[in-house]
C-alpha cells in the first residue's frame, strides 16, 4: 500500500499536477465531469435530466474540482491557515481547506472509486477523518490508531470505493483543529434520483467561534461563542437560498461545534429524509419545521416551496441569532456604574491595576467563560447613556462605514423600564448594513432587513419566475466581473 502511495506521489509531484488544487482548470473539470446532471448538452442546457439527482449547492463555498485518473475520481485537499471573512470587515484567522473554512464541498456518486490527496500546510500535525464512511480501517484517518498523523509539510493519500449515499463530511480528527474550522461537506449522490426528486439541493454547515474583541484568532477552549456561522458566514452576510415557487427543495444540515442547533424554517413544513447515516425510509417522514442537528450529526430536510416570500431559516437558540456578543472592556462597563464615595480616579473608572484586557477588566463572552468572566456581570445590554442612545458619530469609522445607522425606536420612558434595553441596540436599524452585504441574491429584500439577520440566519427566498430570473441575471453579470470561480462548470447554469 505505502509503496504504491509513494510511487503515486512521486508521479504526481514530477508531473507538477498538484502544486495547488487551484491549478485544475475549468476545462479539466468539465472534461472529467462524469457526474450526473453535469453533462453539457449543447450550448445552453434548459432541460432537467430527471433521472439523475440535482447537484448540491453550498452557498458561500466552492465545490472541490477533481480529475479522472483511469476510473478513479481524484481530489486534492490542502489543510492550511485561512482568512475567513465572517461578515464584512470581520476577517478571522481560521484553519480550513483550500482557502476556506469550511473547506470546499466534495460530491461523488454511489459506487465511485475516490482518491483524495491530503497535503498538510499547517504548522502542526493533522489527520483527515471521513465521517460515517464505510471504508477500510487504514483509510479512516484516526490519528495514532489507523495511521500516523500527517506531519506538517506531509501528505497522505486516501483511496476507497464508496457504496453509500447521503450527507457526509470530512474533518480533521484533532479536536482543537475542529474548533478552528476544519470541516467540509461530502455528498454522496445515489445513481438514480430519489422520488420525489428535488429540484434544488443545498448544504449548510454550522460552526461556532469565540473571538474576543481586538483579536482575530478564535479561542478554541472557550465554551461560549459570539460568532455563529452557516457555511463560514454569519448573518446578514450569508447568501440566501434562491428557489422557484413550487420547487421541491432539500437542505442538508451539518453541525460540528460545541452546541446542538435547532434549525427552524418559516412558512413551510418539512420532513426529515436523511441523517448522517443516509436516507430514511418514507414511513418515518413526519411534518415539522424545526430539526435539532446535534454535534457531528447531519439532517436532510425536504419541502415543497409552495409559499412565496422571503422566509427565514435559522438556529432558534436566541444567543445564536446575534453577532459578536461580548461585554464591554474596562471597569466602567464591567461594574455597576460609578461607585459613590470613592476618589475621583477610581470613581471615573481609571485603571488602578492590571490592563484593560486583564482578567479583572478584560472583555468576556456571555457567562463565565474563559479569561475575564468568572462571575455574572451585573450589566445591561449596553450601550447605555440615559436617554441618549449611541449615535453614528460615536462609532469607529470602520464600523460606521456602510452601515445605515438608523435610530432605534424606543419609548420616552424606556430607561425606567426594568430590563431595557434588550434588542433595541442589538437588532434593528442600528445594525442594518444592507449595502455592505449587497449581492444579487439579496435583490429586492425589504430595506433594513440586514439589521435583523445576525448569527445563524439566512433566507430561503421562494420566488416567482420573473423575480427568480432577474436574480439569476444579476448573478451572471456579477460573475462576469469577477476572476474565475472554483465552482463546477455547468452547475450554476443548470436551472436557467
Ligand atoms: Cu444554534
mmCIF file with all atom_site columns, C-alpha atoms in Angstrom, residues 274-478:
data_model
loop_
_atom_site.group_PDB
_atom_site.id
_atom_site.type_symbol
_atom_site.label_atom_id
_atom_site.label_alt_id
_atom_site.label_comp_id
_atom_site.label_asym_id
_atom_site.label_entity_id
_atom_site.label_seq_id
_atom_site.pdbx_PDB_ins_code
_atom_site.Cartn_x
_atom_site.Cartn_y
_atom_site.Cartn_z
_atom_site.occupancy
_atom_site.B_iso_or_equiv
_atom_site.pdbx_formal_charge
_atom_site.auth_seq_id
_atom_site.auth_comp_id
_atom_site.auth_asym_id
_atom_site.auth_atom_id
_atom_site.pdbx_PDB_model_num
ATOM 1   C CA . UNK A 1 274 ? -31.973 11.599 5.967   1.00 0.00 ? 274 UNK A CA 1
ATOM 2   C CA . UNK A 1 275 ? -29.396 11.593 8.751   1.00 0.00 ? 275 UNK A CA 1
ATOM 3   C CA . UNK A 1 276 ? -25.621 11.364 8.837   1.00 0.00 ? 276 UNK A CA 1
ATOM 4   C CA . UNK A 1 277 ? -26.209 7.660  8.162   1.00 0.00 ? 277 UNK A CA 1
ATOM 5   C CA . UNK A 1 278 ? -28.057 8.180  4.898   1.00 0.00 ? 278 UNK A CA 1
ATOM 6   C CA . UNK A 1 279 ? -31.601 8.131  3.588   1.00 0.00 ? 279 UNK A CA 1
ATOM 7   C CA . UNK A 1 280 ? -34.541 7.474  5.907   1.00 0.00 ? 280 UNK A CA 1
ATOM 8   C CA . UNK A 1 281 ? -37.486 5.364  4.769   1.00 0.00 ? 281 UNK A CA 1
ATOM 9   C CA . UNK A 1 282 ? -40.509 7.400  3.765   1.00 0.00 ? 282 UNK A CA 1
ATOM 10  C CA . UNK A 1 283 ? -42.540 5.743  6.518   1.00 0.00 ? 283 UNK A CA 1
ATOM 11  C CA . UNK A 1 284 ? -40.520 7.799  9.042   1.00 0.00 ? 284 UNK A CA 1
ATOM 12  C CA . UNK A 1 285 ? -41.254 11.173 7.464   1.00 0.00 ? 285 UNK A CA 1
ATOM 13  C CA . UNK A 1 286 ? -43.446 13.285 9.709   1.00 0.00 ? 286 UNK A CA 1
ATOM 14  C CA . UNK A 1 287 ? -44.021 17.007 9.254   1.00 0.00 ? 287 UNK A CA 1
ATOM 15  C CA . UNK A 1 288 ? -42.065 19.554 11.264  1.00 0.00 ? 288 UNK A CA 1
ATOM 16  C CA . UNK A 1 289 ? -40.469 22.955 10.921  1.00 0.00 ? 289 UNK A CA 1
ATOM 17  C CA . UNK A 1 290 ? -37.616 22.672 13.442  1.00 0.00 ? 290 UNK A CA 1
ATOM 18  C CA . UNK A 1 291 ? -34.981 19.971 13.453  1.00 0.00 ? 291 UNK A CA 1
ATOM 19  C CA . UNK A 1 292 ? -32.353 19.526 16.119  1.00 0.00 ? 292 UNK A CA 1
ATOM 20  C CA . UNK A 1 293 ? -28.985 18.975 14.499  1.00 0.00 ? 293 UNK A CA 1
ATOM 21  C CA . UNK A 1 294 ? -26.694 17.598 17.169  1.00 0.00 ? 294 UNK A CA 1
ATOM 22  C CA . UNK A 1 295 ? -22.925 17.797 17.162  1.00 0.00 ? 295 UNK A CA 1
ATOM 23  C CA . UNK A 1 296 ? -21.447 15.517 14.486  1.00 0.00 ? 296 UNK A CA 1
ATOM 24  C CA . UNK A 1 297 ? -24.886 14.904 13.017  1.00 0.00 ? 297 UNK A CA 1
ATOM 25  C CA . UNK A 1 298 ? -26.358 15.644 9.629   1.00 0.00 ? 298 UNK A CA 1
ATOM 26  C CA . UNK A 1 299 ? -30.048 16.068 8.872   1.00 0.00 ? 299 UNK A CA 1
ATOM 27  C CA . UNK A 1 300 ? -31.570 16.253 5.419   1.00 0.00 ? 300 UNK A CA 1
ATOM 28  C CA . UNK A 1 301 ? -34.879 18.091 5.243   1.00 0.00 ? 301 UNK A CA 1
ATOM 29  C CA . UNK A 1 302 ? -37.159 18.345 2.226   1.00 0.00 ? 302 UNK A CA 1
ATOM 30  C CA . UNK A 1 303 ? -40.135 20.516 1.454   1.00 0.00 ? 303 UNK A CA 1
ATOM 31  C CA . UNK A 1 304 ? -42.106 21.931 -1.420  1.00 0.00 ? 304 UNK A CA 1
ATOM 32  C CA . UNK A 1 305 ? -41.520 25.672 -1.665  1.00 0.00 ? 305 UNK A CA 1
ATOM 33  C CA . UNK A 1 306 ? -45.200 26.394 -2.131  1.00 0.00 ? 306 UNK A CA 1
ATOM 34  C CA . UNK A 1 307 ? -45.382 29.615 -0.168  1.00 0.00 ? 307 UNK A CA 1
ATOM 35  C CA . UNK A 1 308 ? -43.860 32.625 -1.935  1.00 0.00 ? 308 UNK A CA 1
ATOM 36  C CA . UNK A 1 309 ? -41.805 35.118 0.043   1.00 0.00 ? 309 UNK A CA 1
ATOM 37  C CA . UNK A 1 310 ? -38.520 35.640 1.853   1.00 0.00 ? 310 UNK A CA 1
ATOM 38  C CA . UNK A 1 311 ? -38.512 33.084 4.631   1.00 0.00 ? 311 UNK A CA 1
ATOM 39  C CA . UNK A 1 312 ? -36.057 32.969 7.492   1.00 0.00 ? 312 UNK A CA 1
ATOM 40  C CA . UNK A 1 313 ? -34.063 29.792 8.053   1.00 0.00 ? 313 UNK A CA 1
ATOM 41  C CA . UNK A 1 314 ? -32.197 29.943 11.334  1.00 0.00 ? 314 UNK A CA 1
ATOM 42  C CA . UNK A 1 315 ? -30.970 28.342 14.511  1.00 0.00 ? 315 UNK A CA 1
ATOM 43  C CA . UNK A 1 316 ? -33.587 29.017 17.134  1.00 0.00 ? 316 UNK A CA 1
ATOM 44  C CA . UNK A 1 317 ? -31.246 29.324 20.132  1.00 0.00 ? 317 UNK A CA 1
ATOM 45  C CA . UNK A 1 318 ? -31.681 33.019 20.991  1.00 0.00 ? 318 UNK A CA 1
ATOM 46  C CA . UNK A 1 319 ? -27.962 33.554 21.575  1.00 0.00 ? 319 UNK A CA 1
ATOM 47  C CA . UNK A 1 320 ? -27.238 32.062 18.168  1.00 0.00 ? 320 UNK A CA 1
ATOM 48  C CA . UNK A 1 321 ? -29.220 34.836 16.482  1.00 0.00 ? 321 UNK A CA 1
ATOM 49  C CA . UNK A 1 322 ? -26.652 37.508 17.336  1.00 0.00 ? 322 UNK A CA 1
ATOM 50  C CA . UNK A 1 323 ? -23.170 38.516 16.297  1.00 0.00 ? 323 UNK A CA 1
ATOM 51  C CA . UNK A 1 324 ? -20.164 39.379 18.366  1.00 0.00 ? 324 UNK A CA 1
ATOM 52  C CA . UNK A 1 325 ? -21.806 39.079 21.750  1.00 0.00 ? 325 UNK A CA 1
ATOM 53  C CA . UNK A 1 326 ? -19.355 40.256 24.336  1.00 0.00 ? 326 UNK A CA 1
ATOM 54  C CA . UNK A 1 327 ? -19.355 42.544 27.283  1.00 0.00 ? 327 UNK A CA 1
ATOM 55  C CA . UNK A 1 328 ? -17.576 45.871 27.165  1.00 0.00 ? 328 UNK A CA 1
ATOM 56  C CA . UNK A 1 329 ? -13.978 46.407 28.160  1.00 0.00 ? 329 UNK A CA 1
ATOM 57  C CA . UNK A 1 330 ? -12.862 48.332 31.219  1.00 0.00 ? 330 UNK A CA 1
ATOM 58  C CA . UNK A 1 331 ? -14.035 48.872 34.779  1.00 0.00 ? 331 UNK A CA 1
ATOM 59  C CA . UNK A 1 332 ? -16.782 51.361 33.981  1.00 0.00 ? 332 UNK A CA 1
ATOM 60  C CA . UNK A 1 333 ? -18.598 48.974 31.767  1.00 0.00 ? 333 UNK A CA 1
ATOM 61  C CA . UNK A 1 334 ? -17.938 45.932 33.885  1.00 0.00 ? 334 UNK A CA 1
ATOM 62  C CA . UNK A 1 335 ? -19.026 47.274 37.232  1.00 0.00 ? 335 UNK A CA 1
ATOM 63  C CA . UNK A 1 336 ? -22.232 48.742 38.400  1.00 0.00 ? 336 UNK A CA 1
ATOM 64  C CA . UNK A 1 337 ? -21.663 52.312 37.259  1.00 0.00 ? 337 UNK A CA 1
ATOM 65  C CA . UNK A 1 338 ? -19.730 54.855 39.294  1.00 0.00 ? 338 UNK A CA 1
ATOM 66  C CA . UNK A 1 339 ? -19.421 53.808 42.907  1.00 0.00 ? 339 UNK A CA 1
ATOM 67  C CA . UNK A 1 340 ? -20.179 56.561 45.458  1.00 0.00 ? 340 UNK A CA 1
ATOM 68  C CA . UNK A 1 341 ? -17.668 57.879 47.945  1.00 0.00 ? 341 UNK A CA 1
ATOM 69  C CA . UNK A 1 342 ? -14.519 56.990 46.049  1.00 0.00 ? 342 UNK A CA 1
ATOM 70  C CA . UNK A 1 343 ? -11.704 59.246 44.975  1.00 0.00 ? 343 UNK A CA 1
ATOM 71  C CA . UNK A 1 344 ? -12.050 60.678 41.522  1.00 0.00 ? 344 UNK A CA 1
ATOM 72  C CA . UNK A 1 345 ? -9.629  58.314 39.881  1.00 0.00 ? 345 UNK A CA 1
ATOM 73  C CA . UNK A 1 346 ? -11.500 55.220 40.941  1.00 0.00 ? 346 UNK A CA 1
ATOM 74  C CA . UNK A 1 347 ? -14.862 56.880 40.588  1.00 0.00 ? 347 UNK A CA 1
ATOM 75  C CA . UNK A 1 348 ? -14.103 57.674 36.989  1.00 0.00 ? 348 UNK A CA 1
ATOM 76  C CA . UNK A 1 349 ? -13.187 54.084 36.389  1.00 0.00 ? 349 UNK A CA 1
ATOM 77  C CA . UNK A 1 350 ? -9.457  54.680 35.931  1.00 0.00 ? 350 UNK A CA 1
ATOM 78  C CA . UNK A 1 351 ? -7.436  51.522 35.975  1.00 0.00 ? 351 UNK A CA 1
ATOM 79  C CA . UNK A 1 352 ? -5.621  51.066 39.288  1.00 0.00 ? 352 UNK A CA 1
ATOM 80  C CA . UNK A 1 353 ? -4.206  47.661 38.485  1.00 0.00 ? 353 UNK A CA 1
ATOM 81  C CA . UNK A 1 354 ? -3.930  45.408 35.524  1.00 0.00 ? 354 UNK A CA 1
ATOM 82  C CA . UNK A 1 355 ? -4.610  46.387 31.975  1.00 0.00 ? 355 UNK A CA 1
ATOM 83  C CA . UNK A 1 356 ? -7.843  46.997 30.104  1.00 0.00 ? 356 UNK A CA 1
ATOM 84  C CA . UNK A 1 357 ? -7.657  43.437 28.892  1.00 0.00 ? 357 UNK A CA 1
ATOM 85  C CA . UNK A 1 358 ? -6.644  41.913 32.229  1.00 0.00 ? 358 UNK A CA 1
ATOM 86  C CA . UNK A 1 359 ? -8.643  39.181 33.847  1.00 0.00 ? 359 UNK A CA 1
ATOM 87  C CA . UNK A 1 360 ? -10.450 41.724 36.002  1.00 0.00 ? 360 UNK A CA 1
ATOM 88  C CA . UNK A 1 361 ? -11.180 44.358 33.395  1.00 0.00 ? 361 UNK A CA 1
ATOM 89  C CA . UNK A 1 362 ? -10.973 42.499 30.162  1.00 0.00 ? 362 UNK A CA 1
ATOM 90  C CA . UNK A 1 363 ? -13.546 41.550 27.582  1.00 0.00 ? 363 UNK A CA 1
ATOM 91  C CA . UNK A 1 364 ? -15.598 38.455 28.023  1.00 0.00 ? 364 UNK A CA 1
ATOM 92  C CA . UNK A 1 365 ? -18.225 36.478 26.219  1.00 0.00 ? 365 UNK A CA 1
ATOM 93  C CA . UNK A 1 366 ? -21.503 35.873 27.939  1.00 0.00 ? 366 UNK A CA 1
ATOM 94  C CA . UNK A 1 367 ? -21.466 33.877 31.142  1.00 0.00 ? 367 UNK A CA 1
ATOM 95  C CA . UNK A 1 368 ? -18.469 32.509 32.964  1.00 0.00 ? 368 UNK A CA 1
ATOM 96  C CA . UNK A 1 369 ? -16.186 31.538 30.170  1.00 0.00 ? 369 UNK A CA 1
ATOM 97  C CA . UNK A 1 370 ? -12.510 31.776 29.887  1.00 0.00 ? 370 UNK A CA 1
ATOM 98  C CA . UNK A 1 371 ? -10.480 34.809 30.664  1.00 0.00 ? 371 UNK A CA 1
ATOM 99  C CA . UNK A 1 372 ? -12.154 37.665 32.437  1.00 0.00 ? 372 UNK A CA 1
ATOM 100 C CA . UNK A 1 373 ? -15.607 36.416 33.255  1.00 0.00 ? 373 UNK A CA 1
ATOM 101 C CA . UNK A 1 374 ? -15.806 34.031 36.128  1.00 0.00 ? 374 UNK A CA 1
ATOM 102 C CA . UNK A 1 375 ? -18.815 35.854 37.533  1.00 0.00 ? 375 UNK A CA 1
ATOM 103 C CA . UNK A 1 376 ? -22.075 37.006 36.063  1.00 0.00 ? 376 UNK A CA 1
ATOM 104 C CA . UNK A 1 377 ? -21.858 40.653 35.148  1.00 0.00 ? 377 UNK A CA 1
ATOM 105 C CA . UNK A 1 378 ? -24.457 42.943 36.630  1.00 0.00 ? 378 UNK A CA 1
ATOM 106 C CA . UNK A 1 379 ? -24.741 44.880 33.466  1.00 0.00 ? 379 UNK A CA 1
ATOM 107 C CA . UNK A 1 380 ? -27.367 45.549 30.889  1.00 0.00 ? 380 UNK A CA 1
ATOM 108 C CA . UNK A 1 381 ? -27.259 45.111 27.137  1.00 0.00 ? 381 UNK A CA 1
ATOM 109 C CA . UNK A 1 382 ? -25.202 48.260 26.564  1.00 0.00 ? 382 UNK A CA 1
ATOM 110 C CA . UNK A 1 383 ? -24.622 50.866 25.213  1.00 0.00 ? 383 UNK A CA 1
ATOM 111 C CA . UNK A 1 384 ? -26.222 52.840 27.976  1.00 0.00 ? 384 UNK A CA 1
ATOM 112 C CA . UNK A 1 385 ? -26.279 56.515 28.405  1.00 0.00 ? 385 UNK A CA 1
ATOM 113 C CA . UNK A 1 386 ? -29.544 57.650 29.888  1.00 0.00 ? 386 UNK A CA 1
ATOM 114 C CA . UNK A 1 387 ? -31.957 58.812 27.220  1.00 0.00 ? 387 UNK A CA 1
ATOM 115 C CA . UNK A 1 388 ? -29.265 59.162 24.633  1.00 0.00 ? 388 UNK A CA 1
ATOM 116 C CA . UNK A 1 389 ? -28.546 56.039 22.652  1.00 0.00 ? 389 UNK A CA 1
ATOM 117 C CA . UNK A 1 390 ? -25.214 55.746 20.867  1.00 0.00 ? 390 UNK A CA 1
ATOM 118 C CA . UNK A 1 391 ? -25.069 57.821 17.710  1.00 0.00 ? 391 UNK A CA 1
ATOM 119 C CA . UNK A 1 392 ? -23.317 57.040 14.457  1.00 0.00 ? 392 UNK A CA 1
ATOM 120 C CA . UNK A 1 393 ? -20.611 59.619 15.176  1.00 0.00 ? 393 UNK A CA 1
ATOM 121 C CA . UNK A 1 394 ? -19.698 57.695 18.333  1.00 0.00 ? 394 UNK A CA 1
ATOM 122 C CA . UNK A 1 395 ? -18.678 54.664 16.320  1.00 0.00 ? 395 UNK A CA 1
ATOM 123 C CA . UNK A 1 396 ? -15.260 53.962 14.863  1.00 0.00 ? 396 UNK A CA 1
ATOM 124 C CA . UNK A 1 397 ? -15.022 54.730 11.146  1.00 0.00 ? 397 UNK A CA 1
ATOM 125 C CA . UNK A 1 398 ? -14.571 51.128 10.190  1.00 0.00 ? 398 UNK A CA 1
ATOM 126 C CA . UNK A 1 399 ? -17.857 50.178 11.761  1.00 0.00 ? 399 UNK A CA 1
ATOM 127 C CA . UNK A 1 400 ? -19.722 53.234 10.629  1.00 0.00 ? 400 UNK A CA 1
ATOM 128 C CA . UNK A 1 401 ? -18.710 52.854 7.025   1.00 0.00 ? 401 UNK A CA 1
ATOM 129 C CA . UNK A 1 402 ? -21.543 51.412 5.031   1.00 0.00 ? 402 UNK A CA 1
ATOM 130 C CA . UNK A 1 403 ? -23.828 50.971 7.976   1.00 0.00 ? 403 UNK A CA 1
ATOM 131 C CA . UNK A 1 404 ? -27.155 52.672 7.844   1.00 0.00 ? 404 UNK A CA 1
ATOM 132 C CA . UNK A 1 405 ? -27.298 53.653 11.491  1.00 0.00 ? 405 UNK A CA 1
ATOM 133 C CA . UNK A 1 406 ? -30.948 54.420 11.747  1.00 0.00 ? 406 UNK A CA 1
ATOM 134 C CA . UNK A 1 407 ? -32.228 55.343 15.159  1.00 0.00 ? 407 UNK A CA 1
ATOM 135 C CA . UNK A 1 408 ? -33.929 52.612 17.117  1.00 0.00 ? 408 UNK A CA 1
ATOM 136 C CA . UNK A 1 409 ? -37.439 53.414 18.169  1.00 0.00 ? 409 UNK A CA 1
ATOM 137 C CA . UNK A 1 410 ? -37.616 53.474 21.938  1.00 0.00 ? 410 UNK A CA 1
ATOM 138 C CA . UNK A 1 411 ? -40.251 54.969 24.142  1.00 0.00 ? 411 UNK A CA 1
ATOM 139 C CA . UNK A 1 412 ? -39.623 58.151 26.145  1.00 0.00 ? 412 UNK A CA 1
ATOM 140 C CA . UNK A 1 413 ? -39.614 56.303 29.442  1.00 0.00 ? 413 UNK A CA 1
ATOM 141 C CA . UNK A 1 414 ? -37.577 53.369 28.138  1.00 0.00 ? 414 UNK A CA 1
ATOM 142 C CA . UNK A 1 415 ? -34.814 53.767 30.707  1.00 0.00 ? 415 UNK A CA 1
ATOM 143 C CA . UNK A 1 416 ? -37.279 53.481 33.557  1.00 0.00 ? 416 UNK A CA 1
ATOM 144 C CA . UNK A 1 417 ? -38.454 50.063 32.434  1.00 0.00 ? 417 UNK A CA 1
ATOM 145 C CA . UNK A 1 418 ? -36.568 47.269 34.189  1.00 0.00 ? 418 UNK A CA 1
ATOM 146 C CA . UNK A 1 419 ? -34.828 45.124 31.631  1.00 0.00 ? 419 UNK A CA 1
ATOM 147 C CA . UNK A 1 420 ? -34.439 47.807 28.991  1.00 0.00 ? 420 UNK A CA 1
ATOM 148 C CA . UNK A 1 421 ? -32.689 47.538 26.620  1.00 0.00 ? 421 UNK A CA 1
ATOM 149 C CA . UNK A 1 422 ? -32.884 44.017 25.255  1.00 0.00 ? 422 UNK A CA 1
ATOM 150 C CA . UNK A 1 423 ? -32.834 44.170 21.464  1.00 0.00 ? 423 UNK A CA 1
ATOM 151 C CA . UNK A 1 424 ? -33.074 47.926 20.942  1.00 0.00 ? 424 UNK A CA 1
ATOM 152 C CA . UNK A 1 425 ? -29.361 48.277 20.223  1.00 0.00 ? 425 UNK A CA 1
ATOM 153 C CA . UNK A 1 426 ? -28.582 44.748 19.169  1.00 0.00 ? 426 UNK A CA 1
ATOM 154 C CA . UNK A 1 427 ? -31.130 44.297 16.412  1.00 0.00 ? 427 UNK A CA 1
ATOM 155 C CA . UNK A 1 428 ? -32.844 46.611 14.004  1.00 0.00 ? 428 UNK A CA 1
ATOM 156 C CA . UNK A 1 429 ? -31.893 49.889 12.333  1.00 0.00 ? 429 UNK A CA 1
ATOM 157 C CA . UNK A 1 430 ? -28.681 50.359 14.365  1.00 0.00 ? 430 UNK A CA 1
ATOM 158 C CA . UNK A 1 431 ? -27.344 47.103 12.976  1.00 0.00 ? 431 UNK A CA 1
ATOM 159 C CA . UNK A 1 432 ? -28.591 47.390 9.400   1.00 0.00 ? 432 UNK A CA 1
ATOM 160 C CA . UNK A 1 433 ? -25.911 47.125 6.727   1.00 0.00 ? 433 UNK A CA 1
ATOM 161 C CA . UNK A 1 434 ? -27.864 46.319 3.579   1.00 0.00 ? 434 UNK A CA 1
ATOM 162 C CA . UNK A 1 435 ? -25.294 47.909 1.261   1.00 0.00 ? 435 UNK A CA 1
ATOM 163 C CA . UNK A 1 436 ? -22.319 46.236 2.922   1.00 0.00 ? 436 UNK A CA 1
ATOM 164 C CA . UNK A 1 437 ? -23.736 42.799 2.247   1.00 0.00 ? 437 UNK A CA 1
ATOM 165 C CA . UNK A 1 438 ? -25.337 43.658 -1.077  1.00 0.00 ? 438 UNK A CA 1
ATOM 166 C CA . UNK A 1 439 ? -25.325 40.822 -3.623  1.00 0.00 ? 439 UNK A CA 1
ATOM 167 C CA . UNK A 1 440 ? -27.620 39.611 -6.400  1.00 0.00 ? 440 UNK A CA 1
ATOM 168 C CA . UNK A 1 441 ? -29.291 37.069 -4.139  1.00 0.00 ? 441 UNK A CA 1
ATOM 169 C CA . UNK A 1 442 ? -30.382 39.864 -1.782  1.00 0.00 ? 442 UNK A CA 1
ATOM 170 C CA . UNK A 1 443 ? -32.075 41.861 -4.518  1.00 0.00 ? 443 UNK A CA 1
ATOM 171 C CA . UNK A 1 444 ? -35.499 43.137 -3.548  1.00 0.00 ? 444 UNK A CA 1
ATOM 172 C CA . UNK A 1 445 ? -35.343 42.352 0.152   1.00 0.00 ? 445 UNK A CA 1
ATOM 173 C CA . UNK A 1 446 ? -37.156 44.854 2.331   1.00 0.00 ? 446 UNK A CA 1
ATOM 174 C CA . UNK A 1 447 ? -34.889 47.830 3.200   1.00 0.00 ? 447 UNK A CA 1
ATOM 175 C CA . UNK A 1 448 ? -33.285 47.418 6.614   1.00 0.00 ? 448 UNK A CA 1
ATOM 176 C CA . UNK A 1 449 ? -33.629 43.624 6.522   1.00 0.00 ? 449 UNK A CA 1
ATOM 177 C CA . UNK A 1 450 ? -29.997 43.091 7.474   1.00 0.00 ? 450 UNK A CA 1
ATOM 178 C CA . UNK A 1 451 ? -30.493 44.593 10.918  1.00 0.00 ? 451 UNK A CA 1
ATOM 179 C CA . UNK A 1 452 ? -32.491 41.555 11.944  1.00 0.00 ? 452 UNK A CA 1
ATOM 180 C CA . UNK A 1 453 ? -30.487 38.721 10.429  1.00 0.00 ? 453 UNK A CA 1
ATOM 181 C CA . UNK A 1 454 ? -27.466 38.197 12.681  1.00 0.00 ? 454 UNK A CA 1
ATOM 182 C CA . UNK A 1 455 ? -25.865 34.913 13.618  1.00 0.00 ? 455 UNK A CA 1
ATOM 183 C CA . UNK A 1 456 ? -27.010 31.583 12.246  1.00 0.00 ? 456 UNK A CA 1
ATOM 184 C CA . UNK A 1 457 ? -29.635 33.068 9.976   1.00 0.00 ? 457 UNK A CA 1
ATOM 185 C CA . UNK A 1 458 ? -30.301 33.084 6.281   1.00 0.00 ? 458 UNK A CA 1
ATOM 186 C CA . UNK A 1 459 ? -33.252 33.241 3.905   1.00 0.00 ? 459 UNK A CA 1
ATOM 187 C CA . UNK A 1 460 ? -34.967 30.749 1.715   1.00 0.00 ? 460 UNK A CA 1
ATOM 188 C CA . UNK A 1 461 ? -36.333 33.058 -0.959  1.00 0.00 ? 461 UNK A CA 1
ATOM 189 C CA . UNK A 1 462 ? -39.283 31.429 -2.684  1.00 0.00 ? 462 UNK A CA 1
ATOM 190 C CA . UNK A 1 463 ? -39.590 33.484 -5.845  1.00 0.00 ? 463 UNK A CA 1
ATOM 191 C CA . UNK A 1 464 ? -41.986 33.744 -8.771  1.00 0.00 ? 464 UNK A CA 1
ATOM 192 C CA . UNK A 1 465 ? -40.368 33.026 -12.127 1.00 0.00 ? 465 UNK A CA 1
ATOM 193 C CA . UNK A 1 466 ? -39.743 36.648 -13.127 1.00 0.00 ? 466 UNK A CA 1
ATOM 194 C CA . UNK A 1 467 ? -38.059 37.620 -9.862  1.00 0.00 ? 467 UNK A CA 1
ATOM 195 C CA . UNK A 1 468 ? -36.035 34.439 -9.936  1.00 0.00 ? 468 UNK A CA 1
ATOM 196 C CA . UNK A 1 469 ? -34.890 35.099 -13.494 1.00 0.00 ? 469 UNK A CA 1
ATOM 197 C CA . UNK A 1 470 ? -33.899 38.626 -12.583 1.00 0.00 ? 470 UNK A CA 1
ATOM 198 C CA . UNK A 1 471 ? -31.699 37.490 -9.718  1.00 0.00 ? 471 UNK A CA 1
ATOM 199 C CA . UNK A 1 472 ? -30.010 34.849 -11.863 1.00 0.00 ? 472 UNK A CA 1
ATOM 200 C CA . UNK A 1 473 ? -29.370 37.537 -14.462 1.00 0.00 ? 473 UNK A CA 1
ATOM 201 C CA . UNK A 1 474 ? -27.809 39.809 -11.837 1.00 0.00 ? 474 UNK A CA 1
ATOM 202 C CA . UNK A 1 475 ? -25.704 36.887 -10.611 1.00 0.00 ? 475 UNK A CA 1
ATOM 203 C CA . UNK A 1 476 ? -24.401 36.234 -14.110 1.00 0.00 ? 476 UNK A CA 1
ATOM 204 C CA . UNK A 1 477 ? -23.452 39.878 -14.553 1.00 0.00 ? 477 UNK A CA 1
ATOM 205 C CA . UNK A 1 478 ? -21.670 39.834 -11.208 1.00 0.00 ? 478 UNK A CA 1
#
